[in-house]
Structures are given as C-alpha cells and as structure tokens.
Coordinates of C-alpha atoms and ligand atoms in Angstrom, one line a residue:
M1 CA 102.5 110.5 112.8
N2 CA 104.6 107.4 112.4
V3 CA 105.3 104.7 114.9
L4 CA 108.1 103.4 112.8
D5 CA 110.0 106.7 112.8
P6 CA 111.1 106.9 116.4
A7 CA 112.7 110.1 117.8
G8 CA 113.7 108.7 121.2
P9 CA 114.7 105.5 123.0
D10 CA 111.1 104.7 124.2
A11 CA 109.6 104.9 120.8
G12 CA 112.7 103.1 119.4
R13 CA 111.9 100.0 121.5
L14 CA 108.3 100.1 120.4
A15 CA 109.4 100.4 116.7
E16 CA 111.7 97.4 117.2
L17 CA 108.8 95.4 118.7
S18 CA 106.5 96.5 115.8
W19 CA 109.0 95.3 113.2
I20 CA 109.3 91.9 114.9
L21 CA 105.5 91.7 114.9
F22 CA 105.1 92.8 111.3
I23 CA 107.8 90.5 110.0
G24 CA 107.0 87.5 112.2
G25 CA 103.2 87.9 111.6
G26 CA 103.8 88.2 107.9
A27 CA 106.0 85.0 107.8
I28 CA 103.4 83.0 109.8
F29 CA 100.6 84.2 107.6
A30 CA 102.6 83.1 104.5
L31 CA 103.2 79.7 106.2
V32 CA 99.5 79.2 106.9
L33 CA 98.6 80.1 103.3
A34 CA 101.1 77.7 102.0
I35 CA 99.8 74.9 104.2
T36 CA 96.2 75.7 103.2
F37 CA 97.2 75.6 99.6
F38 CA 98.9 72.2 99.9
A39 CA 95.9 70.9 101.9
M40 CA 93.6 71.8 99.0
Q41 CA 95.7 71.5 95.8
G42 CA 98.6 69.3 96.8
S43 CA 99.3 65.8 95.7
D44 CA 97.5 62.9 97.4
R45 CA 100.5 62.2 99.5
S46 CA 100.9 65.7 100.9
R47 CA 97.2 66.1 101.5
K48 CA 97.2 62.8 103.5
R49 CA 100.2 64.0 105.6
L50 CA 98.5 67.3 106.3
S51 CA 95.3 65.7 107.5
G52 CA 97.0 64.0 110.5
N53 CA 96.4 65.0 114.1
W54 CA 100.1 65.9 114.4
L55 CA 99.4 69.2 112.6
V56 CA 96.8 70.3 115.2
W57 CA 99.2 69.4 118.0
T58 CA 102.2 71.2 116.6
G59 CA 100.8 74.0 114.4
G60 CA 97.7 74.6 116.4
I61 CA 99.0 74.2 120.0
A62 CA 102.7 73.8 120.5
F63 CA 103.8 76.5 117.9
P64 CA 101.5 79.3 119.2
V65 CA 102.4 78.5 122.8
A66 CA 106.1 78.7 122.1
V67 CA 105.8 81.9 119.9
L68 CA 103.5 83.8 122.3
T69 CA 105.6 82.8 125.4
G70 CA 108.7 84.0 123.6
L71 CA 107.1 87.2 122.6
L72 CA 105.8 87.8 126.1
V73 CA 109.3 87.3 127.7
Y74 CA 110.9 89.5 125.0
G75 CA 108.3 92.2 125.4
L76 CA 108.7 92.3 129.2
L77 CA 112.5 92.5 128.9
L78 CA 112.3 95.1 126.2
M79 CA 109.8 97.4 128.1
G80 CA 111.6 97.0 131.4
A81 CA 115.0 97.5 129.9
E82 CA 115.8 101.0 131.0
S83 CA 116.1 101.8 134.7
R84 CA 114.5 105.1 135.4
P85 CA 115.9 107.7 137.8
A86 CA 113.6 108.4 140.7
E87 CA 113.0 112.0 139.6
P88 CA 112.5 113.1 136.0
D89 CA 114.4 116.2 134.7
L90 CA 111.1 117.9 133.9
R91 CA 107.5 117.4 134.8
V92 CA 104.7 118.5 132.4
H93 CA 101.1 118.2 133.5
V94 CA 98.8 117.5 130.6
E95 CA 95.0 117.4 131.1
G96 CA 93.0 116.0 128.3
R97 CA 89.7 118.0 128.0
Q98 CA 86.9 117.9 125.5
W99 CA 88.5 118.7 123.0
W100 CA 91.9 120.2 123.7
W101 CA 94.9 119.8 126.0
R102 CA 95.8 121.9 129.0
V103 CA 99.5 121.9 129.4
S104 CA 101.4 123.1 132.5
Y105 CA 105.1 122.9 133.1
E106 CA 106.3 122.4 136.6
E107 CA 108.8 125.2 137.4
P108 CA 111.9 124.6 139.5
D109 CA 110.4 126.9 142.2
G110 CA 107.2 124.9 142.3
S111 CA 105.1 127.4 140.3
R112 CA 103.4 126.4 137.0
L113 CA 103.8 127.8 133.5
E114 CA 100.5 127.4 131.7
S115 CA 100.0 126.7 128.0
A116 CA 97.8 124.5 125.8
N117 CA 97.9 122.2 122.8
E118 CA 101.7 122.4 122.3
I119 CA 104.4 121.0 124.5
R120 CA 108.0 121.9 124.3
I121 CA 110.6 119.5 125.7
P122 CA 114.3 119.5 126.0
L123 CA 116.3 116.9 124.0
G124 CA 118.1 114.2 126.0
R125 CA 116.3 115.0 129.3
E126 CA 113.8 112.7 130.9
V127 CA 110.3 114.2 130.8
E128 CA 107.5 112.9 132.9
F129 CA 104.0 113.6 131.6
V130 CA 101.4 113.7 134.4
L131 CA 98.2 112.7 132.6
T132 CA 94.7 113.5 134.0
S133 CA 91.3 114.3 132.7
P134 CA 88.4 116.3 134.3
D135 CA 85.7 114.9 132.0
V136 CA 85.9 111.7 130.0
I137 CA 88.6 109.2 129.1
H138 CA 91.2 110.6 126.6
S139 CA 94.4 109.0 125.5
F140 CA 97.7 110.8 125.1
W141 CA 99.7 109.5 122.1
V142 CA 102.7 110.9 120.3
P143 CA 103.7 108.0 118.1
S144 CA 107.3 109.2 117.4
L145 CA 108.0 109.6 121.1
G146 CA 106.4 106.6 122.8
G147 CA 103.4 104.5 123.5
K148 CA 99.9 105.8 124.3
L149 CA 98.5 106.2 127.8
D150 CA 94.9 106.8 128.8
M151 CA 93.9 109.9 130.7
I152 CA 91.2 108.7 133.1
P153 CA 89.0 110.9 135.3
G154 CA 89.9 110.5 138.9
R155 CA 93.3 109.0 138.2
T156 CA 96.8 110.2 137.5
N157 CA 98.8 108.3 135.0
R158 CA 102.5 109.0 134.4
L159 CA 104.4 108.6 131.2
R160 CA 108.2 109.0 131.0
L161 CA 109.7 109.9 127.7
T162 CA 113.0 111.2 126.3
A163 CA 113.5 112.7 122.8
D164 CA 116.9 112.5 121.2
R165 CA 116.1 114.0 117.8
P166 CA 115.0 117.6 117.4
G167 CA 111.7 118.1 115.6
V168 CA 108.0 118.7 115.8
Y169 CA 106.0 115.5 116.6
R170 CA 102.3 115.4 116.2
G171 CA 100.1 113.6 118.7
Q172 CA 96.5 112.7 118.8
C173 CA 93.8 111.8 121.3
A174 CA 93.6 108.1 120.9
E175 CA 90.5 107.3 122.9
Y176 CA 87.1 108.4 121.5
C177 CA 85.9 111.2 123.7
G178 CA 82.8 112.4 121.8
G179 CA 82.1 115.2 119.3
P180 CA 85.3 116.6 117.6
H181 CA 87.5 113.9 119.1
A182 CA 89.2 113.4 115.7
L183 CA 90.2 117.0 115.8
M184 CA 91.9 116.8 119.1
A185 CA 95.6 116.8 118.2
L186 CA 98.7 118.3 119.7
E187 CA 102.3 119.0 118.9
V188 CA 105.4 118.2 120.8
I189 CA 108.4 120.4 119.9
A190 CA 111.7 118.7 120.9
M191 CA 114.4 121.3 121.1
P192 CA 118.1 121.5 122.3
A193 CA 118.1 121.7 126.1
G194 CA 119.8 125.1 126.2
E195 CA 117.2 126.6 123.9
F196 CA 114.4 125.0 126.0
D197 CA 115.8 126.6 129.2
A198 CA 116.0 130.0 127.5
W199 CA 112.5 129.7 126.2
R200 CA 111.2 128.7 129.6
A201 CA 112.9 131.5 131.4
Q202 CA 111.5 133.9 128.9
A203 CA 108.0 132.4 128.8
S204 CA 107.6 132.5 132.6
S205 CA 108.9 136.0 133.0
P206 CA 106.1 138.6 133.8
V207 CA 104.3 139.9 130.7
E208 CA 103.8 143.5 130.0
N209 CA 100.7 143.9 127.9
A210 CA 100.6 147.2 126.1
P211 CA 97.0 148.4 126.1
A212 CA 95.7 147.8 122.6
R213 CA 92.2 148.2 121.1
G214 CA 92.1 144.4 120.5
G215 CA 93.0 143.7 124.1
E216 CA 90.2 146.0 125.4
L217 CA 87.7 144.4 123.1
F218 CA 88.9 141.0 124.2
L219 CA 88.1 141.9 127.8
A220 CA 84.9 143.8 127.0
T221 CA 83.5 140.8 125.0
G222 CA 83.9 138.5 128.0
C223 CA 86.6 136.3 126.5
G224 CA 88.3 136.5 129.9
S225 CA 85.6 134.5 131.6
C226 CA 86.9 131.4 129.9
H227 CA 90.5 132.4 128.9
T228 CA 93.6 133.6 130.8
V229 CA 95.9 136.2 129.4
R230 CA 98.6 136.8 132.0
G231 CA 99.1 140.4 133.0
T232 CA 95.4 141.3 132.3
S233 CA 92.2 140.8 134.2
A234 CA 91.4 137.8 132.0
A235 CA 91.8 134.8 134.3
G236 CA 89.2 132.2 133.0
T237 CA 90.2 128.5 133.1
I238 CA 87.4 126.9 131.0
G239 CA 89.3 127.4 127.8
P240 CA 93.0 127.3 126.8
D241 CA 95.5 129.8 128.3
L242 CA 96.1 132.4 125.6
S243 CA 99.0 134.2 127.3
R244 CA 101.4 133.3 124.5
L245 CA 99.0 132.1 121.9
G246 CA 100.9 133.8 119.0
E247 CA 104.0 131.7 119.6
R248 CA 102.2 128.4 119.1
R249 CA 102.3 126.8 115.7
Q250 CA 98.7 125.6 115.6
L251 CA 95.3 126.8 116.7
A252 CA 92.5 124.9 118.5
A253 CA 94.3 121.6 119.2
A254 CA 96.2 121.5 115.9
R255 CA 93.1 122.1 113.9
L256 CA 94.5 125.1 111.9
P257 CA 97.9 126.7 111.4
M258 CA 98.4 129.7 113.7
S259 CA 97.6 133.1 112.0
A260 CA 95.6 136.2 112.8
E261 CA 93.2 135.2 110.0
N262 CA 92.6 131.8 111.4
I263 CA 92.1 133.2 114.9
A264 CA 89.5 135.6 113.5
R265 CA 87.7 132.7 111.7
F266 CA 87.7 130.6 114.8
I267 CA 86.2 133.4 116.9
T268 CA 83.2 133.9 114.6
H269 CA 82.9 130.5 112.9
G270 CA 84.5 128.1 115.3
Q271 CA 81.6 125.6 115.0
D272 CA 82.2 125.2 111.3
I273 CA 86.0 124.8 111.9
K274 CA 85.6 122.4 114.8
P275 CA 82.0 121.2 115.0
G276 CA 80.8 120.7 118.6
N277 CA 83.7 122.4 120.4
L278 CA 82.8 124.1 123.6
M279 CA 83.5 127.7 122.7
P280 CA 80.5 129.7 121.6
E281 CA 80.7 131.6 118.3
F282 CA 80.9 135.3 118.4
R283 CA 79.1 136.2 115.2
F284 CA 77.8 139.5 116.5
L285 CA 81.3 141.0 116.4
T286 CA 82.0 143.1 113.3
A287 CA 84.8 142.0 111.0
D288 CA 86.8 144.9 112.2
E289 CA 86.4 144.0 115.9
T290 CA 87.2 140.4 115.2
A291 CA 90.3 141.4 113.3
A292 CA 91.5 143.6 116.1
I293 CA 91.0 140.9 118.8
A294 CA 92.7 138.3 116.5
S295 CA 95.8 140.5 115.8
Y296 CA 96.1 141.3 119.5
L297 CA 96.1 137.5 120.3
A298 CA 98.4 136.6 117.4
E299 CA 100.9 139.1 118.9
L300 CA 100.9 137.6 122.4
K301 CA 104.3 135.9 122.5
Ligands
HEC401 C1 82.4 129.8 127.3 C2 83.8 129.8 127.4 C3 84.5 130.6 126.3 C4 84.4 131.9 125.9 C5 83.5 132.9 126.5 C6 85.4 132.1 124.9 N1 86.1 130.9 124.7 FE1 87.7 130.8 123.4 N2 87.7 128.8 123.8 C7 86.9 128.1 124.7 C8 87.2 126.7 124.6 C9 86.5 125.6 125.4 C10 88.2 126.5 123.7 C11 88.9 125.2 123.2 C12 88.2 124.8 121.9 C13 88.8 123.6 121.3 O1 89.9 123.6 120.7 O2 88.1 122.5 121.4 C14 88.5 127.9 123.2 C15 89.5 128.1 122.2 C16 89.9 129.4 121.8 C17 91.0 129.7 121.0 C18 92.1 128.7 120.5 C19 93.1 128.5 121.6 C20 94.3 127.6 121.2 O3 94.9 127.1 122.2 O4 94.5 127.2 120.1 C21 91.1 131.0 120.8 C22 92.1 131.8 120.0 C23 90.0 131.6 121.5 N3 89.3 130.6 122.2 C24 89.6 132.9 121.6 C25 88.5 133.4 122.2 C26 88.1 134.8 122.1 C27 88.8 135.9 121.4 C28 86.9 134.9 122.9 C29 86.1 136.2 123.1 C30 85.6 136.8 121.9 C31 86.7 133.6 123.5 N4 87.6 132.8 123.0 C32 85.6 133.3 124.3 C33 86.0 128.7 125.5 C34 85.6 130.0 125.5
CU402 CU1 89.5 111.9 122.2

C-alpha cells in the first residue's frame, strides 16, 4: 500500500499534497535546526540577533499563520477541484464488519450482486462506494485510490473514486475495530471497463451448482446458516457470501492467498489463522471431509 503511488486522480491529488507537506515540512524542520544551532553555537553577534523579540513575532506567529493559511486555501482548492456528476457510473455498497467486508454491487436493474473482501471496478468510470457498518466504526482505505473514510454505525458515508491504471490495490481497515482488526484487509481490482462489464454479466447470471459431495457436506454441516451460496439452500448472511469464492484472490479479508488448502485450514483452524474471528472452528470434520468442502468452495466461480 502506497499513498505516493496513485492509480487515479483522487489519489493523485492526495499524493501531490503529501509531497508538498513532506518537502515543506522537511525544509522548515531544517530551518528550525539551523536557527537552534546558531542560537547555541553561533558568534556573539548572531546569538544576540536571534535573542530579539522579532524572531518570536516573525518565526513564531507570522510565519505559521501565513504558511497554514496558504496550505488551507490550497487544500480546499485541491480537494474541491473536480466537479462531480450527480450520478456515479457504478455504485458499490461496502459494509465494514468485524472483521471482513461485505460488498454488493448495484445492478442496472436495481438488484444486487453480492460478494466479499474483493471489489472489482472499471477503469475510467466514476465509482461511488456507499460505506456503512452494522457493528463498530471501521475505516475504508485503499491508499493508491484515495483518502480514507470512516464507516460509522447508523450513518451512510459516500466516497467517489476513479481508477485510471489497471492493477490490484490493497486496502486496509484504518480504524481500530477490536480483535483481528489488523487482519481486516481487502483488494480492489481495477480492470478495463469492457472486461468489468463482461465479468459482471457473468457473475450475476444464475448459477448451476452440480451436486457434489463437498456441496452436500457444506449444507449438512450447517455452513449455510451463516453463508450464502447462490443456487443452493445456503442463504445465511452472518458471514461472507461464498457464491463465487474460488474466483477471489484472497481468503478471509486478504489474510491468505486463495487455494483449496488454505480454505481447508481456515475451516478447521481459523482461530489460529485469524485469532478472534467470528467463525467457529470445525475441528470435528475429518481431513477428508474438510478437503471435499474446500475443493467444492474453491471451484465456485
Ligand atoms: C456462525 C456463523 C458461521 C458458520 C456456521 C460458518 N461460518 Fe464461515 N465465516 C463466518 C464469518 C463471520 C466469516 C468471516 C471471518 C473473517 O474473515 O473475519 C467466515 C468466513 C469464511 C470463509 C472465508 C470467506 C472469504 O470471503 O474469504 C470461508 C471459506 C468459510 N467461512 C467457510 C465456511 C464453511 C465451509 C463452513 C461450514 C463448515 C462455515 N464457514 C461455517 C461465519 C460462519
Ligand atoms: Cu478495523
């Protein structure tokens, strides 16, 4: 994650501001050190000059007032620079939860496409993230794409972003939310608009789930009380939607790379992998059963 490596105009403006702050702050720090040095080690003449009240008035009052006023005006102009269209091209609802992200894309027909922990966005189109939380305060932050914005229970915050460089950008919950907060990350995949449209059309088409042993075990073990897999009787909403789990790059809020082995480990030893997370461990499953469920889930695409 790198604030100074912007992948869109919003992050670009923040990077510009950051550079000005780093360079300006560095120069002022050097100046203060130099004045301090001369006040302590300089000749009698320069020490006498530096001990006058004028330094307090100029360096202590006038200079900070001028610099901070300039920065404020500059910051306001910079942040208000772009006029936004009334309606974004795409709206993605992101709900911060202890300790993962519920993601749902608003479809043109008003329905929703559910996912979790990974967000795909089309390049060059304005995306509005609708940020909420059902439990405690979280903060949505993808440094390469823009500034951070809190997700506050009972409130809806909106963040507009555009990506103009394809790539995978990692984000992180930036407001301490208890337990495994540090392990609550996400990925944003910025892809060419045409590819995005094709992906979305495919992702929201009805799924046909071939009956598999892993799928039956998944339902029999009760996973469906917390998880949804479209096209099956699993319709729980306490945990992430698993309908297309196998297509995601990462598991459990970017804790581990996606693979059948890691899914199996998470099912039986999730509390070692992500201590405190809200999914119970299923240690009573045999290795064979766990592997069957894991390979079934890894294949959901
Ligand atoms: C009591 C509710 C509950 C039950 C029952 C449950 N889970 Fe979960 N599951 C969760 C929660 C909550 C998370 C999110 C954990 C996190 O990342 O903090 C989760 C996460 C996961 C993930 C990672 C999803 C992702 O987006 O990366 C997988 C895979 C998973 N569960 C599989 C299963 C399987 C298989 C079963 C049945 C053996 C099961 N779960 C039963 C609540 C549950
Ligand atoms: Cu957090």
